[in-house]
Tab-separated table of C-alpha atoms in Angstrom:
chain	number	residue	atom	x	y	z
A	1	UNK	CA	5.867	13.762	4.269
A	2	UNK	CA	5.642	14.509	7.863
A	3	UNK	CA	7.761	16.713	10.220
A	4	UNK	CA	11.422	15.041	10.481
A	5	UNK	CA	12.235	13.871	14.011
A	6	UNK	CA	15.450	13.673	15.968
A	7	UNK	CA	16.462	13.276	19.426
A	8	UNK	CA	17.736	16.705	19.169
A	9	UNK	CA	15.430	18.115	17.366
A	10	UNK	CA	12.332	17.150	19.336
A	11	UNK	CA	10.650	18.409	22.501
A	12	UNK	CA	8.028	17.219	24.014
A	13	UNK	CA	5.374	19.729	25.884
A	14	UNK	CA	4.822	17.026	28.132
A	15	UNK	CA	9.011	16.635	29.295
A	16	UNK	CA	8.935	12.961	28.874
A	17	UNK	CA	8.626	10.310	30.982
A	18	UNK	CA	11.311	9.108	34.250
A	19	UNK	CA	14.315	6.834	33.776
A	20	UNK	CA	12.325	3.020	34.455
A	21	UNK	CA	9.562	3.608	32.310
A	22	UNK	CA	9.354	1.318	29.343
A	23	UNK	CA	9.189	1.693	25.891
A	24	UNK	CA	8.732	-0.889	22.858
A	25	UNK	CA	7.570	-0.479	19.299
A	26	UNK	CA	3.629	-0.037	18.508
A	27	UNK	CA	2.010	-3.119	16.891
A	28	UNK	CA	-0.692	-1.583	14.673
A	29	UNK	CA	2.539	1.038	12.776
A	30	UNK	CA	3.862	0.351	9.048
A	31	UNK	CA	7.876	1.462	8.950
A	32	UNK	CA	10.815	0.910	6.077
A	33	UNK	CA	14.243	1.863	6.559
A	34	UNK	CA	15.588	3.775	3.961
A	35	UNK	CA	19.078	5.714	3.889
A	36	UNK	CA	18.074	8.812	5.537
A	37	UNK	CA	16.899	6.693	8.451
A	38	UNK	CA	13.204	5.663	9.368
A	39	UNK	CA	10.193	6.193	7.512
A	40	UNK	CA	7.247	4.931	9.750
A	41	UNK	CA	3.210	4.934	9.109
A	42	UNK	CA	1.130	4.711	12.953
A	43	UNK	CA	-1.947	3.011	11.231
A	44	UNK	CA	-4.176	5.957	12.594
A	45	UNK	CA	-1.906	8.785	11.785
A	46	UNK	CA	-2.622	10.713	8.778
A	47	UNK	CA	0.719	10.553	6.972
A	48	UNK	CA	4.055	9.279	7.591
A	49	UNK	CA	7.121	10.924	9.673
A	50	UNK	CA	10.701	9.973	9.320
A	51	UNK	CA	12.905	9.629	11.846
A	52	UNK	CA	16.550	10.414	10.824
A	53	UNK	CA	19.617	9.949	12.666
A	54	UNK	CA	19.603	9.703	16.301
A	55	UNK	CA	15.898	9.058	16.234
A	56	UNK	CA	16.484	6.299	13.431
A	57	UNK	CA	18.717	4.532	15.633
A	58	UNK	CA	16.540	4.966	19.293
A	59	UNK	CA	13.788	3.152	16.703
A	60	UNK	CA	16.274	0.095	16.407
A	61	UNK	CA	17.041	0.280	20.073
A	62	UNK	CA	13.699	-0.361	20.303
A	63	UNK	CA	13.177	-3.630	18.559
A	64	UNK	CA	13.113	-5.012	22.147
A	65	UNK	CA	10.901	-3.032	24.533
A	66	UNK	CA	13.355	-0.754	26.565
A	67	UNK	CA	13.333	0.871	30.075
A	68	UNK	CA	14.219	4.712	29.141
A	69	UNK	CA	17.667	4.406	30.950
A	70	UNK	CA	18.746	1.252	28.783
A	71	UNK	CA	17.886	3.304	25.529
A	72	UNK	CA	19.883	6.567	26.530
A	73	UNK	CA	22.254	3.952	27.136
A	74	UNK	CA	22.756	1.875	24.422
A	75	UNK	CA	22.880	5.319	22.565
A	76	UNK	CA	25.382	6.917	24.088
A	77	UNK	CA	27.110	4.098	23.382
A	78	UNK	CA	26.254	4.331	19.780
A	79	UNK	CA	27.128	7.963	19.174
A	80	UNK	CA	29.666	7.991	21.983
A	81	UNK	CA	28.186	11.018	24.114
A	82	UNK	CA	27.765	11.045	27.897
A	83	UNK	CA	24.776	9.140	29.305
A	84	UNK	CA	23.520	12.267	30.578
A	85	UNK	CA	23.041	14.078	27.773
A	86	UNK	CA	21.611	11.789	26.093
A	87	UNK	CA	19.125	11.176	28.891
A	88	UNK	CA	18.088	14.187	28.668
A	89	UNK	CA	16.649	14.331	25.387
A	90	UNK	CA	15.329	10.945	25.298
A	91	UNK	CA	12.076	10.953	27.290
A	92	UNK	CA	10.942	13.741	25.179
A	93	UNK	CA	11.026	12.014	21.952
A	94	UNK	CA	10.432	8.520	23.463
A	95	UNK	CA	6.674	10.627	24.553
A	96	UNK	CA	6.399	12.176	21.594
A	97	UNK	CA	6.628	9.026	19.767
A	98	UNK	CA	3.751	8.240	21.886
A	99	UNK	CA	1.883	10.320	21.482
A	100	UNK	CA	2.619	9.749	17.542
A	101	UNK	CA	1.320	5.956	17.485
A	102	UNK	CA	4.779	4.886	16.540
A	103	UNK	CA	5.589	3.540	20.368
A	104	UNK	CA	3.662	2.686	23.533
A	105	UNK	CA	4.514	3.377	26.545
A	106	UNK	CA	4.316	0.312	28.760
A	107	UNK	CA	4.666	1.442	32.404
A	108	UNK	CA	7.026	1.900	34.681
A	109	UNK	CA	9.187	-1.181	36.613
A	110	UNK	CA	10.777	-3.983	34.724
B	1	UNK	CA	22.766	1.760	-23.972
B	2	UNK	CA	20.831	3.400	-20.694
B	3	UNK	CA	18.681	0.262	-20.035
B	4	UNK	CA	21.905	-1.790	-20.247
B	5	UNK	CA	23.319	0.197	-17.214
B	6	UNK	CA	20.114	-0.155	-15.870
B	7	UNK	CA	20.082	-4.183	-16.102
B	8	UNK	CA	23.234	-4.133	-14.486
B	9	UNK	CA	21.920	-2.116	-11.234
B	10	UNK	CA	18.800	-4.930	-11.380
B	11	UNK	CA	21.210	-7.836	-10.603
B	12	UNK	CA	23.644	-5.578	-8.252
B	13	UNK	CA	24.548	-8.408	-5.571
B	14	UNK	CA	23.278	-11.709	-6.930
B	15	UNK	CA	25.523	-14.409	-7.681
B	16	UNK	CA	26.775	-14.671	-10.727
B	17	UNK	CA	25.877	-10.958	-11.964
B	18	UNK	CA	28.891	-10.539	-14.781
B	19	UNK	CA	28.514	-6.370	-15.563
B	20	UNK	CA	28.917	-3.924	-12.468
B	21	UNK	CA	28.029	0.195	-13.078
B	22	UNK	CA	31.695	1.918	-13.567
B	23	UNK	CA	31.581	5.526	-13.266
B	24	UNK	CA	32.034	5.362	-16.657
B	25	UNK	CA	28.841	3.826	-17.393
B	26	UNK	CA	27.513	6.474	-15.516
B	27	UNK	CA	29.034	9.061	-17.122
B	28	UNK	CA	27.777	7.719	-20.541
B	29	UNK	CA	24.602	7.573	-20.032
B	30	UNK	CA	24.250	10.656	-18.081
B	31	UNK	CA	23.007	10.612	-14.777
B	32	UNK	CA	19.591	12.126	-15.273
B	33	UNK	CA	19.160	9.317	-17.831
B	34	UNK	CA	19.903	6.654	-16.050
B	35	UNK	CA	18.188	7.653	-12.654
B	36	UNK	CA	15.246	8.429	-14.537
B	37	UNK	CA	15.176	4.866	-15.686
B	38	UNK	CA	16.375	2.884	-12.851
B	39	UNK	CA	12.984	4.976	-11.379
B	40	UNK	CA	10.834	3.771	-13.802
B	41	UNK	CA	12.144	0.341	-12.901
B	42	UNK	CA	11.071	0.221	-10.102
B	43	UNK	CA	15.390	0.001	-8.783
B	44	UNK	CA	16.080	2.706	-6.637
B	45	UNK	CA	16.813	0.664	-3.470
B	46	UNK	CA	18.844	-1.974	-5.494
B	47	UNK	CA	20.981	1.196	-6.546
B	48	UNK	CA	20.601	2.624	-3.036
B	49	UNK	CA	22.257	-0.724	-1.837
B	50	UNK	CA	24.283	-1.481	-4.296
B	51	UNK	CA	26.091	2.560	-3.603
B	52	UNK	CA	26.763	1.692	0.250
B	53	UNK	CA	27.860	-2.275	-0.818
B	54	UNK	CA	30.374	-0.395	-2.651
B	55	UNK	CA	28.900	-2.245	-5.628
B	56	UNK	CA	28.046	1.118	-7.495
B	57	UNK	CA	29.972	4.695	-7.484
B	58	UNK	CA	27.872	7.301	-6.942
B	59	UNK	CA	28.873	10.495	-5.593
B	60	UNK	CA	27.631	12.091	-2.764
B	61	UNK	CA	25.418	14.369	-4.159
B	62	UNK	CA	24.007	11.258	-6.467
B	63	UNK	CA	23.479	9.479	-3.887
B	64	UNK	CA	21.808	12.280	-1.973
B	65	UNK	CA	19.136	12.654	-4.678
B	66	UNK	CA	18.661	9.382	-5.024
B	67	UNK	CA	18.322	8.480	-0.880
B	68	UNK	CA	16.060	11.372	-0.862
B	69	UNK	CA	14.127	9.674	-3.645
B	70	UNK	CA	13.722	6.523	-2.458
B	71	UNK	CA	12.574	7.818	1.378
B	72	UNK	CA	9.494	9.772	-0.853
B	73	UNK	CA	8.819	6.103	-2.568
B	74	UNK	CA	8.949	3.998	0.807
B	75	UNK	CA	6.758	7.053	2.383
B	76	UNK	CA	4.082	6.224	-0.933
B	77	UNK	CA	4.009	2.775	0.284
B	78	UNK	CA	3.666	2.424	3.540
B	79	UNK	CA	0.020	4.901	2.960
B	80	UNK	CA	-0.422	1.657	0.133
B	81	UNK	CA	0.181	-0.738	2.793
B	82	UNK	CA	-2.184	0.556	5.336
B	83	UNK	CA	-5.027	0.664	2.409
B	84	UNK	CA	-4.043	-2.825	1.898
B	85	UNK	CA	-4.713	-3.763	4.864
B	86	UNK	CA	-7.565	-1.999	5.321
B	87	UNK	CA	-8.855	-3.618	2.179
B	88	UNK	CA	-7.897	-6.919	3.826
B	89	UNK	CA	-9.766	-6.346	7.066
B	90	UNK	CA	-12.995	-4.979	4.754
B	91	UNK	CA	-13.125	-8.778	3.228
B	92	UNK	CA	-12.430	-10.738	5.402
B	93	UNK	CA	-15.511	-9.102	7.369
B	94	UNK	CA	-17.414	-9.805	3.889
B	95	UNK	CA	-16.124	-13.295	5.024
B	96	UNK	CA	-13.876	-13.183	1.347
B	97	UNK	CA	-10.805	-15.295	1.781
B	98	UNK	CA	-7.744	-13.422	0.257
B	99	UNK	CA	-4.202	-14.073	-1.008
B	100	UNK	CA	-1.669	-10.904	-1.572
B	101	UNK	CA	-0.232	-11.147	-4.918
B	102	UNK	CA	2.848	-9.308	-5.887
B	103	UNK	CA	4.455	-6.238	-4.554
B	104	UNK	CA	3.874	-6.281	-0.754
B	105	UNK	CA	3.727	-10.115	-0.334
B	106	UNK	CA	6.949	-9.875	-2.367
B	107	UNK	CA	8.958	-7.403	-0.693
B	108	UNK	CA	8.325	-9.145	2.570
B	109	UNK	CA	9.083	-12.481	1.563
B	110	UNK	CA	11.708	-12.643	-0.958
B	111	UNK	CA	13.909	-10.067	-0.291
B	112	UNK	CA	16.469	-9.497	1.871
B	113	UNK	CA	14.508	-6.135	3.239
B	114	UNK	CA	11.269	-4.457	2.055
B	115	UNK	CA	12.808	-1.380	1.186
B	116	UNK	CA	14.251	-3.070	-1.881
B	117	UNK	CA	11.049	-3.969	-4.055
B	118	UNK	CA	8.882	-1.257	-4.206
B	119	UNK	CA	5.391	-0.668	-5.795
B	120	UNK	CA	2.566	1.357	-6.840
B	121	UNK	CA	-0.933	-0.745	-6.409
B	122	UNK	CA	-2.121	-3.604	-4.652
B	123	UNK	CA	-2.864	-7.033	-5.654
B	124	UNK	CA	-5.741	-9.988	-4.652
B	125	UNK	CA	-6.424	-12.856	-5.403
B	126	UNK	CA	-10.006	-13.844	-4.464
B	127	UNK	CA	-12.077	-16.696	-5.453
B	128	UNK	CA	-14.281	-16.840	-8.773
B	129	UNK	CA	-17.646	-16.800	-6.482
B	130	UNK	CA	-16.295	-14.684	-3.603
B	131	UNK	CA	-15.794	-11.948	-6.484
B	132	UNK	CA	-19.259	-10.152	-6.225
B	133	UNK	CA	-19.331	-10.093	-2.887
B	134	UNK	CA	-15.685	-8.559	-3.133
B	135	UNK	CA	-16.913	-6.142	-5.624
B	136	UNK	CA	-19.972	-5.226	-2.845
B	137	UNK	CA	-17.569	-4.434	0.145
B	138	UNK	CA	-15.499	-2.871	-1.757
B	139	UNK	CA	-18.233	-0.523	-3.637
B	140	UNK	CA	-19.543	-0.060	-0.143
B	141	UNK	CA	-16.213	1.461	1.315
B	142	UNK	CA	-16.019	3.970	-1.474
B	143	UNK	CA	-14.489	2.532	-4.517
B	144	UNK	CA	-15.801	2.761	-8.127
B	145	UNK	CA	-14.706	-0.462	-11.025
B	146	UNK	CA	-14.488	2.463	-13.681
B	147	UNK	CA	-14.863	-0.770	-15.874
B	148	UNK	CA	-18.265	-2.461	-15.548
B	149	UNK	CA	-18.298	-6.144	-15.837
B	150	UNK	CA	-19.479	-7.296	-19.503
B	151	UNK	CA	-21.662	-10.228	-17.286
B	152	UNK	CA	-20.849	-11.529	-13.799
B	153	UNK	CA	-21.184	-14.679	-15.046
B	154	UNK	CA	-17.843	-13.291	-16.691
B	155	UNK	CA	-16.398	-12.289	-13.409
B	156	UNK	CA	-17.346	-15.374	-11.650
B	157	UNK	CA	-15.448	-17.846	-14.219
B	158	UNK	CA	-13.619	-16.876	-16.820
B	159	UNK	CA	-11.898	-12.689	-16.330
B	160	UNK	CA	-8.714	-12.639	-14.761
B	161	UNK	CA	-10.086	-9.905	-12.400
B	162	UNK	CA	-11.146	-6.630	-12.123
B	163	UNK	CA	-9.929	-3.053	-11.483
B	164	UNK	CA	-11.530	-1.110	-8.063
B	165	UNK	CA	-10.401	3.001	-7.835
B	166	UNK	CA	-10.099	3.875	-3.708
B	167	UNK	CA	-11.811	7.299	-2.647
B	168	UNK	CA	-8.284	8.669	-2.528
B	169	UNK	CA	-6.949	7.416	-6.381
B	170	UNK	CA	-5.215	4.545	-5.275
B	171	UNK	CA	-5.419	0.759	-7.537
B	172	UNK	CA	-6.380	-2.128	-6.545
B	173	UNK	CA	-6.858	-4.931	-9.008
B	174	UNK	CA	-8.878	-8.063	-7.607
B	175	UNK	CA	-7.441	-10.855	-9.826
B	176	UNK	CA	-9.600	-14.395	-10.425
B	177	UNK	CA	-6.294	-15.513	-12.049
B	178	UNK	CA	-2.993	-14.947	-12.756
B	179	UNK	CA	-2.865	-14.346	-16.490
B	180	UNK	CA	-5.549	-13.746	-19.428
B	181	UNK	CA	-5.880	-15.829	-22.214
B	182	UNK	CA	-4.916	-19.060	-22.687
B	183	UNK	CA	-2.413	-19.590	-19.722
B	184	UNK	CA	-4.638	-18.113	-17.366
B	185	UNK	CA	-7.854	-21.278	-18.345
B	186	UNK	CA	-4.570	-23.387	-17.306
B	187	UNK	CA	-4.560	-22.551	-14.130
B	188	UNK	CA	-5.617	-24.997	-11.057
B	189	UNK	CA	-6.769	-22.442	-8.815
B	190	UNK	CA	-7.465	-25.349	-6.237
B	191	UNK	CA	-3.560	-25.607	-6.545
B	192	UNK	CA	-3.340	-21.780	-6.261
B	193	UNK	CA	-5.174	-21.273	-3.188
B	194	UNK	CA	-3.901	-24.948	-1.762
B	195	UNK	CA	-0.658	-23.911	0.873
B	196	UNK	CA	0.761	-20.033	0.904
B	197	UNK	CA	2.823	-18.677	2.671
B	198	UNK	CA	2.321	-16.028	5.492
B	199	UNK	CA	4.086	-12.319	6.706
B	200	UNK	CA	3.130	-9.995	9.251
B	201	UNK	CA	2.430	-6.909	8.639
B	202	UNK	CA	1.887	-3.949	11.788
B	203	UNK	CA	0.135	-6.801	13.675
B	204	UNK	CA	-1.916	-8.193	10.582
B	205	UNK	CA	-0.917	-12.029	9.633
B	206	UNK	CA	-1.373	-11.652	5.328
B	207	UNK	CA	-1.785	-14.375	3.326
B	208	UNK	CA	0.635	-15.062	0.232
B	209	UNK	CA	0.890	-17.268	-2.841
B	210	UNK	CA	2.951	-20.093	-1.609
B	211	UNK	CA	6.968	-19.666	-3.088
B	212	UNK	CA	5.794	-21.708	-5.884
B	213	UNK	CA	3.110	-19.951	-6.590
B	214	UNK	CA	4.588	-16.191	-6.552
B	215	UNK	CA	7.625	-18.008	-8.596
B	216	UNK	CA	4.713	-18.679	-11.458
B	217	UNK	CA	2.797	-15.919	-11.295
B	218	UNK	CA	6.324	-13.464	-11.677
B	219	UNK	CA	6.977	-15.786	-14.609
B	220	UNK	CA	3.534	-15.141	-15.599
B	221	UNK	CA	3.482	-11.116	-14.611
B	222	UNK	CA	7.031	-10.741	-16.461
B	223	UNK	CA	6.763	-12.702	-20.019
B	224	UNK	CA	2.567	-12.088	-20.299
B	225	UNK	CA	2.324	-8.274	-19.496
B	226	UNK	CA	2.512	-7.677	-23.135
B	227	UNK	CA	5.899	-5.736	-23.805
B	228	UNK	CA	8.912	-6.222	-22.067
B	229	UNK	CA	8.906	-6.825	-18.267
B	230	UNK	CA	9.818	-4.246	-15.691
B	231	UNK	CA	13.409	-4.639	-14.459
B	232	UNK	CA	12.139	-5.792	-10.700
B	233	UNK	CA	10.031	-7.929	-11.950
B	234	UNK	CA	13.205	-9.812	-13.660
B	235	UNK	CA	15.098	-8.989	-10.125
B	236	UNK	CA	11.493	-10.942	-8.374
B	237	UNK	CA	12.732	-13.884	-10.434
B	238	UNK	CA	16.296	-13.718	-9.709
B	239	UNK	CA	15.758	-13.404	-5.936
B	240	UNK	CA	13.420	-16.369	-5.888
B	241	UNK	CA	15.210	-18.900	-7.719
B	242	UNK	CA	18.421	-18.145	-6.234
B	243	UNK	CA	17.204	-17.799	-2.752
B	244	UNK	CA	14.341	-18.612	-1.814
B	245	UNK	CA	12.831	-21.646	-0.049
B	246	UNK	CA	10.564	-23.232	-3.167
B	247	UNK	CA	10.746	-27.113	-3.539
B	248	UNK	CA	11.867	-28.047	-6.755
B	249	UNK	CA	9.063	-30.781	-6.862
B	250	UNK	CA	6.476	-28.772	-6.123
B	251	UNK	CA	7.452	-26.039	-9.202
B	252	UNK	CA	7.675	-28.395	-12.178
B	253	UNK	CA	4.889	-30.380	-10.602
B	254	UNK	CA	2.555	-26.742	-10.763
B	255	UNK	CA	4.079	-25.814	-14.308
B	256	UNK	CA	3.362	-29.226	-15.704
B	257	UNK	CA	-0.166	-28.821	-14.079
B	258	UNK	CA	-0.709	-25.627	-15.207
B	259	UNK	CA	0.771	-25.819	-18.720
B	260	UNK	CA	2.921	-23.507	-17.849
B	261	UNK	CA	6.467	-24.424	-18.974
B	262	UNK	CA	6.805	-22.412	-22.211
B	263	UNK	CA	6.032	-19.429	-20.378
B	264	UNK	CA	8.795	-19.944	-17.121
B	265	UNK	CA	11.327	-21.388	-19.501
B	266	UNK	CA	11.278	-17.860	-21.618
B	267	UNK	CA	11.099	-16.216	-18.387
B	268	UNK	CA	13.570	-17.795	-16.427
B	269	UNK	CA	15.530	-17.413	-19.737
B	270	UNK	CA	15.439	-13.658	-20.462
B	271	UNK	CA	16.089	-13.340	-16.477
B	272	UNK	CA	19.236	-14.636	-16.904
B	273	UNK	CA	19.714	-13.273	-20.197
B	274	UNK	CA	19.258	-9.751	-18.868
B	275	UNK	CA	20.459	-10.025	-16.003
B	276	UNK	CA	23.302	-11.122	-17.180
B	277	UNK	CA	23.876	-14.173	-14.546
B	278	UNK	CA	26.620	-16.135	-15.406
B	279	UNK	CA	25.871	-18.975	-12.165
B	280	UNK	CA	24.406	-21.708	-14.035
B	281	UNK	CA	21.421	-23.464	-11.456
B	282	UNK	CA	19.307	-26.387	-11.971
B	283	UNK	CA	16.148	-24.107	-13.200
B	284	UNK	CA	18.502	-22.164	-15.497
B	285	UNK	CA	20.231	-25.037	-16.554
B	286	UNK	CA	16.617	-26.875	-17.425
B	287	UNK	CA	15.093	-23.441	-18.615
B	288	UNK	CA	18.048	-23.190	-21.424
B	289	UNK	CA	17.656	-25.993	-23.042
B	290	UNK	CA	13.985	-27.051	-22.375
B	291	UNK	CA	12.165	-26.564	-26.250
B	292	UNK	CA	8.718	-25.858	-26.244
B	293	UNK	CA	6.396	-27.212	-29.479
B	294	UNK	CA	6.482	-24.757	-31.459
B	295	UNK	CA	2.808	-24.151	-30.971
B	296	UNK	CA	3.553	-23.085	-27.414
B	297	UNK	CA	6.272	-21.413	-28.432
B	298	UNK	CA	3.895	-18.972	-30.227
B	299	UNK	CA	1.616	-18.265	-27.400
B	300	UNK	CA	3.639	-17.159	-25.252
B	301	UNK	CA	4.924	-14.544	-27.976
B	302	UNK	CA	1.669	-13.748	-29.080
B	303	UNK	CA	0.661	-12.919	-25.732
B	304	UNK	CA	4.110	-11.160	-25.190
B	305	UNK	CA	3.246	-8.797	-28.023
B	306	UNK	CA	0.127	-8.403	-26.253
B	307	UNK	CA	-3.666	-9.736	-26.991
B	308	UNK	CA	-4.902	-6.820	-28.150
B	309	UNK	CA	-8.353	-4.852	-27.704
B	310	UNK	CA	-10.600	-5.911	-24.098
B	311	UNK	CA	-12.453	-7.955	-27.475
B	312	UNK	CA	-9.843	-9.215	-29.048
B	313	UNK	CA	-7.627	-10.714	-25.695
B	314	UNK	CA	-12.238	-11.970	-24.561
B	315	UNK	CA	-12.396	-13.969	-28.095
B	316	UNK	CA	-8.710	-15.574	-27.697
B	317	UNK	CA	-9.864	-16.430	-23.860
B	318	UNK	CA	-13.138	-18.106	-25.914
B	319	UNK	CA	-10.859	-20.210	-28.016
B	320	UNK	CA	-8.917	-21.662	-24.938
B	321	UNK	CA	-11.103	-23.093	-22.984
B	322	UNK	CA	-11.251	-26.649	-23.064
B	323	UNK	CA	-15.283	-27.879	-22.799
B	324	UNK	CA	-17.559	-26.435	-25.384
B	325	UNK	CA	-20.199	-25.347	-22.748
B	326	UNK	CA	-17.589	-22.991	-20.978
B	327	UNK	CA	-16.817	-21.763	-25.216
B	328	UNK	CA	-20.705	-21.106	-25.746
B	329	UNK	CA	-21.136	-19.326	-22.315
B	330	UNK	CA	-18.718	-16.756	-22.104
B	331	UNK	CA	-19.133	-16.410	-25.930
B	332	UNK	CA	-22.664	-15.507	-25.081
B	333	UNK	CA	-21.803	-13.386	-22.565
B	334	UNK	CA	-19.650	-11.314	-24.442
B	335	UNK	CA	-21.957	-11.014	-27.427
B	336	UNK	CA	-25.091	-9.747	-25.153
B	337	UNK	CA	-23.085	-7.802	-22.273
B	338	UNK	CA	-24.289	-5.955	-19.530
B	339	UNK	CA	-26.103	-2.648	-20.056
B	340	UNK	CA	-23.691	-0.976	-17.742
B	341	UNK	CA	-21.016	-2.125	-19.199
B	342	UNK	CA	-21.835	-1.077	-22.803
B	343	UNK	CA	-22.798	2.359	-21.292
B	344	UNK	CA	-19.163	2.894	-19.882
B	345	UNK	CA	-17.945	2.273	-23.145
B	346	UNK	CA	-20.133	4.435	-24.820
B	347	UNK	CA	-21.645	1.791	-27.607
B	348	UNK	CA	-25.660	0.565	-27.487
B	349	UNK	CA	-26.869	-2.633	-27.679
B	350	UNK	CA	-27.936	-2.922	-31.760
B	351	UNK	CA	-24.964	-1.159	-32.069
B	352	UNK	CA	-22.802	-3.637	-30.541
B	353	UNK	CA	-24.529	-6.849	-32.250
B	354	UNK	CA	-24.374	-5.811	-35.185
B	355	UNK	CA	-20.254	-5.127	-34.737
B	356	UNK	CA	-20.528	-8.944	-32.745
B	357	UNK	CA	-22.070	-10.502	-36.165
B	358	UNK	CA	-19.132	-9.007	-38.135
B	359	UNK	CA	-16.544	-10.590	-35.706
B	360	UNK	CA	-18.574	-13.567	-35.827
B	361	UNK	CA	-17.844	-13.549	-39.624
B	362	UNK	CA	-14.399	-12.379	-39.685
B	363	UNK	CA	-13.971	-15.619	-37.370
B	364	UNK	CA	-13.540	-14.030	-34.239
B	365	UNK	CA	-10.263	-11.919	-34.931
């Protein structure tokens, strides 16, 4: 089993995308919801990994492609935390998920 | 007792489910025993869903244990589904049409969420005429077939299918038809292939049997698998019959055309009885009142107990073939199998022929 990923535990070396960047679920990824979150297996990955807690909520938010800002806003509402706090971590998580092949970086703008 | 509690787990959330799992039930059978049986019967996802819906009283510790096991199980299933995609693409590239059977297809098409339905191998249907081409494609990708074919002709026209083992040890069952013995012979393969359902998996569209085909396949699997069915298979049938979008007339016509009424009725009765479902549906009422001819009943019972060795099962198939020339073709192939087949069983050609003659003198038993 891969390393669990959550929005509070993950940091990207690249620091993440800006607020106008849009991200969506990659097409070539297998996944299942579980009581612990969501298990993901991008087809090119070596093994599955688990998104827990806010990470799993982020996956749910990405049911439709979202800008980083919109995703952060929805998570802040869901977990009742200030948007700026979420916005400080979401870009890095999205970038890491894109690196792992689970989400697709759709670029800037709308 | 523990199996009865596990059956109540299997029925959780179904309309008309009479038995509910209580704290006293769990205490009586002990948690480790129940957890073991639930896992063996493929019910972790249903146990968890039942607990989260307030229908099964697990302690926080028990729930956490089940949640962790379920997550691990889902991770293994994703690896299997990736293998499924690889195999389907491999076969499509070799111009071999395939239908996904059982596990993955049932999880995606017949359950509210695929997380409720685990599986442990991959099952695919291919046409008999494509069997050799499919085998060549699998072998070229590093799969091995532990049990070589008796004869190519048997793969193409008479056998249920064969198991292949992937380089990582996972099993892929390639089916030509859905059952062994007499009931397999009766299946109209043209009807089986004539319609299908689709589902998406990681950007690929996979084809499965139609809803009616899946129902009958589940009934065969439940009743003809040799021994009592796993509870998840009975839950499959209940999900399909209570919530599925099947056409009743088509299902009845397929049953009639495949002479599968006795198997189907027995499977429905078993499902309603073991899961203890009080709701009466048109199908469950039909199954309750269906009386098969005595020899049909005997056939189901015989096959339910298992047809015995490969040789015994093969001779039962010979006797059930309607056309004499098919009987002769299969009997000849069984009497003189390929050298590869005999070597895999550690038997020489002469020894095999002597055994075959003895069997023939005993009347093929």
